[in-house]
Amino acid sequence: METKRFTIQDENDAPLIEEAARIIKDGGLLAIPTETVYGLGANALDADAVHRIFEAKGRPQDNPLILHIADASYLARYCTDVPESAYRLAERFWPGPLTMILPRRDCVPDVTTGGLSTVGMRCPDHAVTLAIIRAADVPIAAPSANLSGRPSCTTAAHVFEDMDGRIDGIVDGGACAVGVESTIIDLTCDPPRLLRPGGLALEDLREVLGEIAVDKAVVSQLAEGEKPRAPGMKYRHYAPKAPVTVVSGDAKRAANYIALRAECGAGVICFDEYAPLFPRCTVRTIGAAADERAHAQRIFDALRSFDETDVCAIYAQCPDARGLGLAVGNRLKKAAGFHVIDMDAMRTVGITGPTGAGKTSVLRALASLGAHIIDCDALYHEMLQSSEELRSAIADAFGDVFAPDGTLDRKRLGACVFSDKDALLRLDLTVREHLPRELMRRMEGHSLIGIDAIKLIESGIANVCDVTLAVTAPEEVRICRIMARDGIDEAYATARAKAQKPSAFYEENCGRVFVNTAATPAQTEKQARAFFETILSELEVKGNG
Ligand code: TXA
Ligand code: MG
């Protein structure tokens, strides 16, 4: 089938409006622009035409369609028992990105509503489309114009990508002003229930309706077999081909987390301010962090654009749940199959400091408060054995430093780096490229984390921490401890202590300092525990505030 492209300047272009409306009247399929996303329209009262929508989209038949109407006077034609609140909402928000679920009349065929006794009604804010509806004089059933499972279309070019040859026509109305689908509110229950967050903020709806329940499918993944009230919410939607990970919570920490976690060549969706953090990724910006309208306008375009690239994974920053952020976050989380890392649900304490200061005891105190401890030095040694990526990077840089049985020959690597400053720097950079990524992965799923890293600051790991803590002690105390711990003489212990960065470096670069002068490890642990209790309760207050 040839798909005709209509470029209709405005609602006064009567001949073209008439020609487009004729497609609807004749039972054809016409993609229409709306303020939210493009719709794939057909006469909602013509069961055969509606069938063709499902075919063209590859959409499951049990997923009902929304009726697009020209104004609130159409409500009573297709719905019964229309509550007075529906008219109040229409008065305030129509034409606009709001769909109301109401009891349907029998004139609306089963195929349109997926057999439900209710129907979704929406009056889109697009002058050309409203003129087409009036000219056709029927409600237009229209799902979003994407192929089922792909991100919704916000430009006519996207519709062409998905629908060329499958439908009769596409009306090009430019880029969609809102960019995410309409908000769906179910008015058949009490209190009314938000089924899908969208282009109209929940806060605005509450101003008119008062209490509104939020359907579970809006904020979380449904269990296997669990039925959402909006059947469409159960599908993995809006998904690009590469797997998506959403990182929510404090924007700066989220961006830093992605910067450390994303592999070279991954895709990143971020707020404009943070784009420079990802020089080796394919980046799509969605507007400044505070610009929620831009996020909505650009989110589908960003998701869709990765399908033209060969990124292996996508990481996305996520707006908070206020205003349009609820809808944008919902679409991102659905694209991610609800694989979400919430920086605000993860309290992270980064601990650093010179040897002999008592970090081990301090970490034990944090562990006793339930923290998951990650020791970067231990992780490094583990990765030398188990990480193929790190091992091949080391082999690339230093040649054959692995014994025939595959274990690292530390002497050989040591010989390469200890005599040669540049080589040491190269090793450092190689580790810095691989270790933080594995560290970020291991933080996932823990609510309280302690990271023990001698290079906490230099590696950038400090940037994802809520608290950075320098554990230090006067040099003479450290020397005594090193002698006792390692069984070495004073001269050697002094050389060890002096080879490291001075305490002042750690103290200047960390948010907190714990000066450990305790006489025994047990005392250190006790004092550190009290110290952490204070810090954690401060974080709690900040988190709730
Ligand atoms: O902004 C929009 O709403 C766009 C534009 C084209 O108007 N349309 C749109 O349609 O997003 P669609 O089909 O992609 O999504 C409609 C959603 C689906 O999740 C569907 O399950 C739900 O609305 N829905 C439709 N009728 C319903 C009903 N009677 N009860 C509950 N949910 C319903
Ligand atoms: Mg859709």
Coordinates of C-alpha atoms and ligand atoms in Angstrom, one line a residue:
M1 CA 0.0 0.0 0.0
E2 CA 1.2 3.5 -0.8
T3 CA 1.3 5.8 2.2
K4 CA 0.3 9.3 1.4
R5 CA 2.0 12.2 3.2
F6 CA -0.3 15.2 4.0
T7 CA 1.3 18.5 4.8
I8 CA -1.6 20.6 6.1
Q9 CA -0.7 24.1 7.0
D10 CA -3.7 24.8 9.3
E11 CA -7.3 23.9 10.1
N12 CA -8.5 26.2 7.3
D13 CA -7.1 24.1 4.5
A14 CA -10.5 22.6 3.8
P15 CA -9.7 20.4 0.7
L16 CA -6.8 18.6 2.4
I17 CA -8.7 18.3 5.7
E18 CA -11.6 16.8 3.7
E19 CA -9.3 14.4 1.9
A20 CA -7.7 13.2 5.1
A21 CA -11.1 12.8 6.8
R22 CA -12.2 10.8 3.8
I23 CA -9.6 8.1 4.6
I24 CA -11.2 7.8 8.1
K25 CA -14.8 7.7 6.7
D26 CA -13.8 5.1 4.2
G27 CA -12.4 2.7 6.9
G28 CA -8.8 3.5 6.2
L29 CA -5.8 4.2 8.5
L30 CA -4.5 7.7 9.0
A31 CA -1.6 8.7 11.3
I32 CA -2.6 12.0 13.0
P33 CA -0.5 14.5 14.9
T34 CA -1.5 15.4 18.5
E35 CA 0.2 17.5 21.1
T36 CA 1.4 14.3 22.9
V37 CA 2.5 11.8 20.3
Y38 CA 1.4 10.8 16.9
G39 CA -1.7 8.6 16.8
L40 CA -2.6 5.8 14.3
G41 CA -6.2 6.6 13.6
A42 CA -9.3 4.9 12.3
N43 CA -13.1 5.3 12.6
A44 CA -13.7 4.1 16.2
L45 CA -17.2 2.9 15.4
D46 CA -16.1 0.7 12.4
A47 CA -14.9 -2.6 13.8
D48 CA -13.1 -3.6 10.6
A49 CA -11.2 -0.4 10.4
V50 CA -10.2 -0.8 14.1
H51 CA -9.0 -4.4 13.4
R52 CA -6.6 -3.0 10.8
I53 CA -5.0 -0.7 13.5
F54 CA -4.1 -3.7 15.5
E55 CA -2.7 -5.4 12.4
A56 CA -0.6 -2.4 11.3
K57 CA 0.9 -2.0 14.8
G58 CA 1.3 -5.6 15.6
R59 CA -0.6 -4.8 18.8
P60 CA -2.2 -7.4 21.1
Q61 CA -6.0 -7.4 20.7
D62 CA -6.8 -7.1 24.4
N63 CA -5.2 -3.6 24.5
P64 CA -8.0 -1.1 24.2
L65 CA -7.9 2.1 22.2
I66 CA -8.7 5.7 23.1
L67 CA -11.4 7.7 21.3
H68 CA -10.3 11.1 20.1
I69 CA -13.1 13.6 20.0
A70 CA -13.5 17.2 19.1
D71 CA -15.0 18.5 22.3
A72 CA -16.8 17.5 25.5
S73 CA -20.2 17.5 23.8
Y74 CA -19.2 14.1 22.2
L75 CA -18.9 12.5 25.7
A76 CA -22.6 11.6 26.1
R77 CA -22.8 10.1 22.6
Y78 CA -20.3 7.4 23.5
C79 CA -20.4 7.2 27.3
T80 CA -23.1 6.7 29.9
D81 CA -23.3 8.0 33.5
V82 CA -20.8 10.7 32.8
P83 CA -20.0 12.2 36.2
E84 CA -20.0 16.0 36.6
S85 CA -16.3 15.8 37.4
A86 CA -15.6 14.8 33.8
Y87 CA -17.1 18.0 32.5
R88 CA -15.1 20.0 35.0
L89 CA -11.9 18.3 33.9
A90 CA -12.9 18.9 30.2
E91 CA -13.6 22.5 30.9
R92 CA -10.2 23.0 32.5
F93 CA -7.9 20.7 30.5
W94 CA -9.4 20.0 27.1
P95 CA -8.2 20.2 24.4
G96 CA -5.2 18.8 26.1
P97 CA -3.2 15.7 27.2
L98 CA -5.9 14.1 29.4
T99 CA -7.8 10.8 28.8
M100 CA -10.8 10.0 30.9
I101 CA -12.0 6.4 31.4
L102 CA -15.8 6.3 31.5
P103 CA -18.6 3.7 31.1
R104 CA -19.1 3.1 27.4
R105 CA -22.3 3.0 25.3
D106 CA -23.0 0.0 23.1
C107 CA -22.4 1.9 19.9
V108 CA -18.6 1.6 20.6
P109 CA -17.6 -1.8 19.3
D110 CA -15.9 -4.4 21.4
V111 CA -12.8 -4.5 19.4
T112 CA -12.2 -0.8 20.1
T113 CA -12.4 -1.3 23.9
G114 CA -10.8 -4.7 24.0
G115 CA -14.1 -6.0 25.3
L116 CA -14.1 -3.7 28.4
S117 CA -17.3 -2.0 29.6
T118 CA -15.4 1.3 29.7
V119 CA -13.8 3.5 27.1
G120 CA -11.0 6.1 27.1
M121 CA -12.0 9.6 25.9
R122 CA -9.6 12.3 24.8
C123 CA -9.8 15.7 23.1
P124 CA -6.3 16.3 21.6
D125 CA -4.9 19.8 21.4
H126 CA -4.0 20.0 17.7
A127 CA -6.1 22.2 15.4
V128 CA -5.6 20.2 12.2
T129 CA -6.5 16.9 13.9
L130 CA -9.6 18.4 15.6
A131 CA -10.6 19.7 12.1
I132 CA -10.2 16.2 10.7
I133 CA -12.3 14.7 13.5
R134 CA -15.1 17.2 12.8
A135 CA -14.9 16.7 9.1
A136 CA -15.1 12.9 9.5
D137 CA -17.9 13.3 12.1
V138 CA -16.9 10.2 13.9
P139 CA -14.6 9.6 16.9
I140 CA -11.1 8.5 15.9
A141 CA -9.7 5.5 17.7
A142 CA -5.9 6.0 17.9
P143 CA -3.1 4.3 19.7
S144 CA 0.3 5.8 19.5
A145 CA 1.6 5.4 15.9
N146 CA 4.7 3.3 16.7
L147 CA 5.1 -0.4 16.0
S148 CA 4.0 -2.2 19.1
G149 CA 6.9 -2.3 21.6
R150 CA 8.9 0.6 20.1
P151 CA 9.1 4.1 21.5
S152 CA 6.2 6.3 20.6
C153 CA 6.6 8.6 17.6
T154 CA 6.9 12.4 18.2
T155 CA 7.6 13.4 14.6
A156 CA 6.1 12.4 11.2
A157 CA 9.5 11.0 10.2
H158 CA 9.3 8.5 13.1
V159 CA 5.9 7.4 11.9
F160 CA 7.2 6.9 8.4
E161 CA 10.0 4.7 9.9
D162 CA 7.4 2.4 11.5
M163 CA 4.4 2.7 9.3
D164 CA 5.4 3.4 5.7
G165 CA 3.5 1.0 3.4
R166 CA 1.3 -0.2 6.2
I167 CA -1.3 2.6 6.3
D168 CA -3.1 5.0 4.0
G169 CA -1.8 8.3 5.1
I170 CA 0.3 10.3 7.5
V171 CA -0.6 13.9 8.4
D172 CA 2.6 15.8 9.1
G173 CA 1.9 18.2 12.0
G174 CA 5.5 18.9 13.0
A175 CA 7.2 17.8 16.2
C176 CA 4.8 17.1 19.1
A177 CA 4.7 19.9 21.7
V178 CA 4.3 17.7 24.8
G179 CA 6.2 14.5 23.7
V180 CA 4.8 12.0 26.2
E181 CA 1.3 10.4 25.9
S182 CA -1.8 11.7 27.7
T183 CA -2.4 11.2 31.4
I184 CA -5.1 8.6 31.9
I185 CA -7.5 9.0 34.8
D186 CA -10.2 6.4 35.6
L187 CA -13.4 8.1 36.6
T188 CA -15.4 4.9 37.1
C189 CA -14.0 4.4 40.6
D190 CA -13.8 6.3 43.8
P191 CA -11.4 7.9 44.4
P192 CA -10.5 8.4 40.7
R193 CA -7.4 6.5 39.8
L194 CA -4.3 7.5 37.8
L195 CA -3.7 4.7 35.3
R196 CA -0.9 6.3 33.3
P197 CA 1.1 9.4 34.1
G198 CA 1.4 11.6 31.1
G199 CA 1.4 15.1 29.7
L200 CA -0.9 16.6 32.3
A201 CA 0.7 16.6 35.8
L202 CA -0.9 14.6 38.6
E203 CA -0.7 17.8 40.8
D204 CA -2.9 19.6 38.2
L205 CA -5.5 16.8 38.3
R206 CA -5.6 16.8 42.1
E207 CA -6.4 20.5 42.1
V208 CA -9.7 19.6 40.4
L209 CA -10.4 16.2 41.7
G210 CA -8.9 16.2 45.2
E211 CA -7.8 12.7 46.2
I212 CA -6.5 10.4 43.4
A213 CA -5.2 6.9 43.8
V214 CA -2.1 5.9 41.8
D215 CA -2.3 2.6 40.1
K216 CA 0.5 0.2 41.1
A217 CA 1.6 -0.3 37.4
V218 CA 2.6 3.4 37.3
V219 CA 5.5 3.0 39.8
S220 CA 6.5 -0.6 39.7
Q221 CA 6.7 -3.7 37.7
L222 CA 3.7 -6.0 38.0
A223 CA 4.1 -9.5 39.1
E224 CA 3.8 -12.3 36.5
G225 CA 0.1 -12.7 35.7
E226 CA -1.0 -9.5 37.6
K227 CA -3.5 -7.4 35.6
P228 CA -3.1 -3.6 35.4
R229 CA -6.2 -1.5 35.0
A230 CA -4.9 0.0 31.8
P231 CA -4.1 -3.2 29.9
G232 CA -1.3 -1.4 27.9
M233 CA 0.7 -0.8 31.1
K234 CA 1.7 -4.5 31.3
Y235 CA 3.8 -4.5 28.1
R236 CA 7.5 -3.8 28.0
H237 CA 7.1 -0.6 26.2
Y238 CA 9.0 2.2 24.7
A239 CA 12.0 0.0 24.5
P240 CA 15.1 0.5 22.4
K241 CA 17.0 -2.6 21.3
A242 CA 19.8 -2.2 23.8
P243 CA 19.1 -2.9 27.5
V244 CA 18.4 0.2 29.5
T245 CA 19.4 1.0 33.1
V246 CA 17.8 3.9 34.8
V247 CA 19.7 5.8 37.5
S248 CA 17.4 8.0 39.6
G249 CA 17.9 10.2 42.6
D250 CA 20.2 13.2 43.1
A251 CA 21.1 14.2 39.6
K252 CA 24.8 14.9 40.1
R253 CA 25.5 11.7 41.9
A254 CA 23.5 9.8 39.4
A255 CA 25.5 11.3 36.6
N256 CA 28.8 10.4 38.3
Y257 CA 27.6 6.9 38.9
I258 CA 26.8 6.5 35.2
A259 CA 30.2 8.0 34.3
L260 CA 32.0 5.4 36.4
R261 CA 29.7 2.5 35.4
A262 CA 29.1 2.9 31.6
E263 CA 31.5 1.0 29.4
C264 CA 33.2 2.7 26.6
G265 CA 30.8 3.0 23.7
A266 CA 27.6 2.7 25.8
G267 CA 24.7 5.0 25.3
V268 CA 23.8 7.7 27.8
I269 CA 20.7 9.8 28.3
C270 CA 21.4 12.7 30.5
F271 CA 20.6 16.3 31.4
D272 CA 22.5 18.9 29.4
E273 CA 24.7 19.9 32.3
Y274 CA 26.3 16.5 32.7
A275 CA 27.1 15.7 29.0
P276 CA 30.8 16.5 29.5
L277 CA 31.1 13.6 31.9
F278 CA 30.7 11.0 29.2
P279 CA 33.3 11.7 26.5
R280 CA 33.5 8.0 25.4
C281 CA 29.8 7.3 25.3
T282 CA 27.1 8.0 22.7
V283 CA 25.2 10.8 24.5
R284 CA 21.7 12.1 24.1
T285 CA 20.8 15.1 26.1
I286 CA 17.2 15.8 27.1
G287 CA 17.4 19.4 28.3
A288 CA 18.6 21.1 31.4
A289 CA 18.0 19.3 34.7
A290 CA 15.3 21.7 35.7
D291 CA 13.5 21.8 32.3
E292 CA 10.8 19.2 32.6
R293 CA 9.0 20.2 29.4
A294 CA 12.2 19.5 27.4
H295 CA 12.6 16.1 29.1
A296 CA 9.1 15.1 28.0
Q297 CA 9.6 16.5 24.4
R298 CA 12.9 14.7 23.9
I299 CA 12.7 11.4 25.8
F300 CA 11.2 9.2 23.0
D301 CA 13.4 10.7 20.4
A302 CA 16.4 9.9 22.6
L303 CA 15.4 6.3 23.2
R304 CA 14.5 5.8 19.6
S305 CA 17.7 7.3 18.3
F306 CA 19.9 4.6 19.9
D307 CA 18.4 2.0 17.5
E308 CA 20.4 3.6 14.7
T309 CA 23.6 3.1 16.7
D310 CA 25.4 0.0 17.9
V311 CA 25.5 0.8 21.6
C312 CA 25.4 -2.4 23.7
A313 CA 23.8 -0.8 26.8
I314 CA 22.0 2.4 27.7
Y315 CA 22.2 4.3 31.0
A316 CA 19.6 7.0 31.7
Q317 CA 19.4 9.8 34.2
C318 CA 15.9 10.1 35.5
P319 CA 14.0 13.2 36.5
D320 CA 12.3 13.2 39.9
A321 CA 8.6 12.4 40.2
R322 CA 7.2 15.9 40.3
G323 CA 5.2 17.4 37.5
L324 CA 6.0 15.9 34.1
G325 CA 8.8 14.0 35.7
L326 CA 6.4 11.3 36.8
A327 CA 5.5 10.5 33.2
V328 CA 9.1 10.8 31.9
G329 CA 10.4 8.6 34.7
N330 CA 7.6 6.1 34.1
R331 CA 8.5 5.8 30.3
L332 CA 12.2 5.4 31.1
K333 CA 11.6 2.8 33.8
K334 CA 9.3 0.8 31.4
A335 CA 12.0 1.0 28.7
A336 CA 14.3 -0.4 31.4
G337 CA 12.0 -3.2 32.4
F338 CA 12.1 -1.4 35.8
H339 CA 15.8 -1.9 36.2
V340 CA 16.3 1.1 38.3
I341 CA 19.2 2.2 40.5
D342 CA 18.1 4.8 43.0
M343 CA 21.0 6.9 44.3
D344 CA 18.7 8.3 47.0
A345 CA 18.0 4.8 48.4
M346 CA 21.7 4.0 48.6
R347 CA 23.7 5.6 51.4
T348 CA 27.4 5.4 50.5
V349 CA 30.3 6.2 52.8
G350 CA 33.7 6.4 51.0
I351 CA 36.6 5.8 53.3
T352 CA 40.3 6.6 52.6
G353 CA 43.5 7.5 54.5
P354 CA 47.1 6.4 54.9
T355 CA 48.2 3.1 56.1
G356 CA 48.4 2.6 59.8
A357 CA 45.5 5.0 60.5
G358 CA 43.1 2.2 61.5
K359 CA 40.8 2.0 58.5
T360 CA 40.2 -1.7 59.1
S361 CA 38.7 -1.1 62.5
V362 CA 36.7 1.8 61.2
L363 CA 35.3 -0.3 58.4
R364 CA 34.4 -3.0 60.9
A365 CA 32.4 -0.5 62.8
L366 CA 30.5 0.5 59.7
A367 CA 29.9 -3.2 58.9
S368 CA 28.5 -3.7 62.3
L369 CA 25.8 -1.1 61.5
G370 CA 24.7 -3.3 58.5
A371 CA 26.8 -1.8 55.8
H372 CA 28.0 -3.8 52.8
I373 CA 31.7 -3.2 52.7
I374 CA 33.6 -3.2 49.4
D375 CA 37.4 -3.2 49.8
C376 CA 38.9 -1.9 46.5
D377 CA 42.2 -3.4 47.1
A378 CA 40.7 -6.9 47.5
L379 CA 38.5 -6.2 44.5
Y380 CA 41.6 -5.4 42.4
H381 CA 43.2 -8.6 43.3
E382 CA 40.1 -10.5 42.6
M383 CA 39.7 -8.9 39.2
L384 CA 43.3 -9.7 38.4
Q385 CA 42.2 -13.3 38.5
S386 CA 38.7 -13.2 37.3
S387 CA 38.2 -10.1 35.0
E388 CA 39.0 -11.0 31.4
E389 CA 38.7 -7.3 30.5
L390 CA 41.2 -6.2 33.1
R391 CA 43.6 -9.0 32.4
S392 CA 43.6 -8.4 28.6
A393 CA 44.1 -4.7 29.2
I394 CA 47.1 -5.5 31.4
A395 CA 48.5 -7.9 28.9
D396 CA 48.1 -5.3 26.2
A397 CA 50.0 -2.7 28.3
F398 CA 52.7 -4.9 29.9
G399 CA 53.1 -8.0 27.7
D400 CA 53.1 -11.4 29.2
V401 CA 52.8 -11.0 32.9
F402 CA 50.6 -14.1 33.4
A403 CA 52.0 -17.5 34.4
P404 CA 51.1 -20.5 32.1
D405 CA 48.3 -21.5 34.6
G406 CA 46.7 -18.1 34.1
T407 CA 47.5 -16.5 37.4
L408 CA 49.2 -13.2 37.5
D409 CA 52.9 -13.2 38.0
R410 CA 53.1 -10.3 40.5
K411 CA 56.9 -10.3 40.4
R412 CA 56.9 -9.8 36.7
L413 CA 54.3 -7.1 36.8
G414 CA 56.1 -5.5 39.8
A415 CA 59.4 -5.5 37.9
C416 CA 57.6 -3.6 35.0
V417 CA 56.1 -0.9 37.1
F418 CA 58.2 -0.2 40.2
S419 CA 61.3 0.9 38.3
D420 CA 59.4 2.9 35.8
K421 CA 57.1 5.9 36.7
D422 CA 55.3 6.0 33.4
A423 CA 54.6 2.3 33.5
L424 CA 53.1 2.7 37.0
L425 CA 50.9 5.5 35.8
R426 CA 49.8 3.3 32.9
L427 CA 48.9 0.5 35.3
D428 CA 47.0 3.0 37.5
L429 CA 45.0 4.3 34.5
T430 CA 44.2 0.7 33.4
V431 CA 42.9 -0.2 36.8
R432 CA 41.0 3.1 37.0
E433 CA 39.3 2.2 33.7
H434 CA 38.0 -1.2 34.9
L435 CA 37.7 -1.3 38.7
P436 CA 35.2 1.5 39.3
R437 CA 32.8 -0.1 36.8
E438 CA 32.8 -3.4 38.7
L439 CA 32.6 -1.5 42.0
M440 CA 29.4 0.4 40.8
R441 CA 27.9 -2.9 39.7
R442 CA 28.5 -4.3 43.2
M443 CA 26.9 -1.3 44.9
E444 CA 23.6 -2.1 43.2
G445 CA 20.9 -3.4 45.5
H446 CA 22.5 -2.3 48.8
S447 CA 21.1 0.4 51.0
L448 CA 24.2 1.1 53.0
I449 CA 27.6 0.8 51.5
G450 CA 31.1 1.4 52.8
I451 CA 33.8 1.7 50.2
D452 CA 37.4 1.3 51.2
A453 CA 39.6 3.0 48.6
I454 CA 43.1 4.3 48.9
K455 CA 42.4 6.3 45.7
L456 CA 38.9 7.4 46.6
I457 CA 39.5 10.9 45.5
E458 CA 41.7 10.4 42.4
S459 CA 39.5 7.7 41.0
G460 CA 36.3 9.8 41.1
I461 CA 34.6 7.2 43.3
A462 CA 34.2 10.0 45.9
N463 CA 31.7 11.6 43.6
V464 CA 29.1 8.9 44.1
C465 CA 29.5 8.9 47.9
D466 CA 27.1 10.7 50.3
V467 CA 30.0 11.0 52.7
T468 CA 33.7 10.9 52.2
L469 CA 35.7 10.1 55.3
A470 CA 39.5 10.5 55.9
V471 CA 40.8 8.2 58.6
T472 CA 44.1 9.6 59.8
A473 CA 46.4 9.4 62.8
P474 CA 49.5 11.3 63.8
E475 CA 52.5 10.0 62.0
E476 CA 54.3 8.6 65.0
V477 CA 51.2 6.7 66.0
R478 CA 50.9 5.2 62.5
I479 CA 54.6 4.2 62.5
C480 CA 54.1 2.3 65.8
R481 CA 51.0 0.5 64.5
I482 CA 52.7 -0.4 61.2
M483 CA 55.7 -1.9 63.2
A484 CA 53.4 -3.9 65.4
R485 CA 51.1 -5.0 62.5
D486 CA 53.7 -6.0 60.0
G487 CA 56.5 -7.0 62.4
I488 CA 59.0 -4.6 60.9
D489 CA 61.6 -2.2 62.4
E490 CA 61.1 1.5 62.8
A491 CA 63.2 2.6 59.9
Y492 CA 61.3 0.4 57.5
A493 CA 57.9 1.4 59.0
T494 CA 58.9 5.1 58.7
A495 CA 59.8 4.6 55.1
R496 CA 56.4 3.0 54.4
A497 CA 54.5 5.8 56.1
K498 CA 56.5 8.5 54.3
A499 CA 56.0 6.8 50.9
Q500 CA 52.3 7.7 51.1
K501 CA 50.4 10.9 50.6
P502 CA 50.4 13.0 53.8
S503 CA 47.4 12.9 56.1
A504 CA 46.7 16.5 55.0
F505 CA 45.9 15.3 51.5
Y506 CA 43.1 13.1 52.7
E507 CA 41.8 15.6 55.3
E508 CA 41.6 18.4 52.7
N509 CA 39.8 16.3 50.1
C510 CA 37.2 14.5 52.3
G511 CA 34.0 15.9 53.8
R512 CA 34.7 14.3 57.2
V513 CA 37.8 13.4 59.2
F514 CA 38.2 10.7 61.8
V515 CA 41.5 11.2 63.7
N516 CA 42.2 7.8 65.3
T517 CA 44.3 8.1 68.4
A518 CA 42.8 5.1 70.2
A519 CA 45.1 2.7 71.9
T520 CA 43.6 -0.5 70.6
P521 CA 41.6 -1.6 67.6
A522 CA 38.6 -2.4 69.8
Q523 CA 38.6 1.2 71.1
T524 CA 38.9 2.5 67.5
E525 CA 35.9 0.4 66.5
K526 CA 33.8 1.6 69.4
Q527 CA 34.5 5.3 68.7
A528 CA 34.0 4.8 65.0
R529 CA 30.6 3.2 65.6
A530 CA 29.4 6.2 67.6
F531 CA 30.8 8.5 64.9
F532 CA 28.9 6.6 62.1
E533 CA 25.7 6.6 64.1
T534 CA 25.8 10.4 64.1
I535 CA 26.7 10.6 60.4
L536 CA 24.0 8.2 59.4
S537 CA 21.3 9.9 61.4
E538 CA 22.3 13.2 59.7
L539 CA 21.9 11.5 56.3
E540 CA 18.5 10.2 57.3
V541 CA 17.3 13.7 58.2
K542 CA 18.7 15.1 54.9
G543 CA 17.0 12.2 53.0
N544 CA 13.7 12.9 54.5
G545 CA 13.9 16.6 54.3
Ligands
TXA1 O1 -1.5 10.7 24.1 C1 -2.1 9.7 23.9 O2 -2.9 9.2 24.7 C2 -1.8 9.0 22.6 C3 -2.2 9.9 21.5 C4 -2.1 9.2 20.1 O3 -3.5 10.3 21.7 N1 -2.4 7.7 22.5 C5 -2.0 6.6 23.2 O4 -2.7 5.4 22.9 O5 -1.1 6.6 23.9 P1 -2.1 4.0 23.3 O6 -3.1 3.1 22.7 O7 -0.7 3.9 22.9 O8 -2.3 3.9 24.8 C6 -3.6 3.9 25.4 C7 -3.5 3.3 26.8 C8 -3.2 1.9 26.8 O9 -2.3 1.6 27.9 C9 -4.5 1.2 27.1 O10 -4.4 0.0 27.7 C10 -5.2 2.3 27.9 O11 -4.8 3.5 27.3 N2 -6.7 2.2 27.8 C11 -7.4 2.5 26.7 N3 -8.8 2.3 27.0 C12 -8.8 1.9 28.3 C13 -9.9 1.6 29.2 N4 -11.2 1.6 28.8 N5 -9.6 1.2 30.5 C14 -8.3 1.2 30.9 N6 -7.3 1.6 30.1 C15 -7.5 1.9 28.8
MG2 MG 1.4 3.4 22.9

